[in-house]
XYZ file of C-alpha atoms in Angstrom:
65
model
C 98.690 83.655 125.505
C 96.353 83.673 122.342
C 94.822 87.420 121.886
C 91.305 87.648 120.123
C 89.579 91.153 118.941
C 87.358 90.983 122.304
C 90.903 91.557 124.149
C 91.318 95.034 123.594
C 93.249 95.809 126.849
C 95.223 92.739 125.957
C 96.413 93.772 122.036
C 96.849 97.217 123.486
C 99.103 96.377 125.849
C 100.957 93.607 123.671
C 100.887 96.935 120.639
C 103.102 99.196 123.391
C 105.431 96.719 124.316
C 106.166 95.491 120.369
C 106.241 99.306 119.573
C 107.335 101.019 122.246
C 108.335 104.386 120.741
C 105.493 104.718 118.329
C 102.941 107.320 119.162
C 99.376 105.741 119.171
C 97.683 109.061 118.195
C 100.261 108.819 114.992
C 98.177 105.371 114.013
C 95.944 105.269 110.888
C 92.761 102.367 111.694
C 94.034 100.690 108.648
C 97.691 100.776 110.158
C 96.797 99.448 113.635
C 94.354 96.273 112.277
C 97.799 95.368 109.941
C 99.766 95.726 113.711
C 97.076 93.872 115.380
C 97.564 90.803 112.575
C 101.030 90.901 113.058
C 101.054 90.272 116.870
C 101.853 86.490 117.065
C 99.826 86.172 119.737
C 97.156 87.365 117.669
C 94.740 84.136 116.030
C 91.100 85.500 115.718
C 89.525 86.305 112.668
C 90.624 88.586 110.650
C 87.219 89.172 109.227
C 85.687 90.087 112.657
C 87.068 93.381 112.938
C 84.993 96.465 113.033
C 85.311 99.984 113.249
C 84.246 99.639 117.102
C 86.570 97.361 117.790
C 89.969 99.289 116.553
C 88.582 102.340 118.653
C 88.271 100.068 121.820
C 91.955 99.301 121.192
C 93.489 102.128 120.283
C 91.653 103.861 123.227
C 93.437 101.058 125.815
C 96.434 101.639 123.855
C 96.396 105.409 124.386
C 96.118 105.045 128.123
C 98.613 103.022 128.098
C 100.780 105.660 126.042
């Protein structure tokens, strides 16, 4: 399964099970887009990443906490 930025609940989900013991309110924006680029099911842009975008994320990725 390919992951893009628009699949928020998708990285999130993907971020808890490849770091399962890491705290997602611990996370630094910068820290999470570097996690995000090192999925290997991640292949969007790079460049298309906003601000918004790491908040929808790490949002699904706290509920999923």
């Amino acid at each position: 399964m390919e992951l893009a930025w628009s699949d928020s609940t998708e990285i999130a989900i993907t971020l808890a099970e490849n770091y399962p013991e890491q705290d997602p309110h611990q996370v630094r924006f910068t820290d999470l887009r570097r996690m995000i680029l090192g999925l290997a099911e991640f292949t969007d842009d790079p460049n298309h990443c906003g601000e918004r975008v790491l908040e929808a994320v790490m949002l699904a990725w706290i509920d999923e906490y």
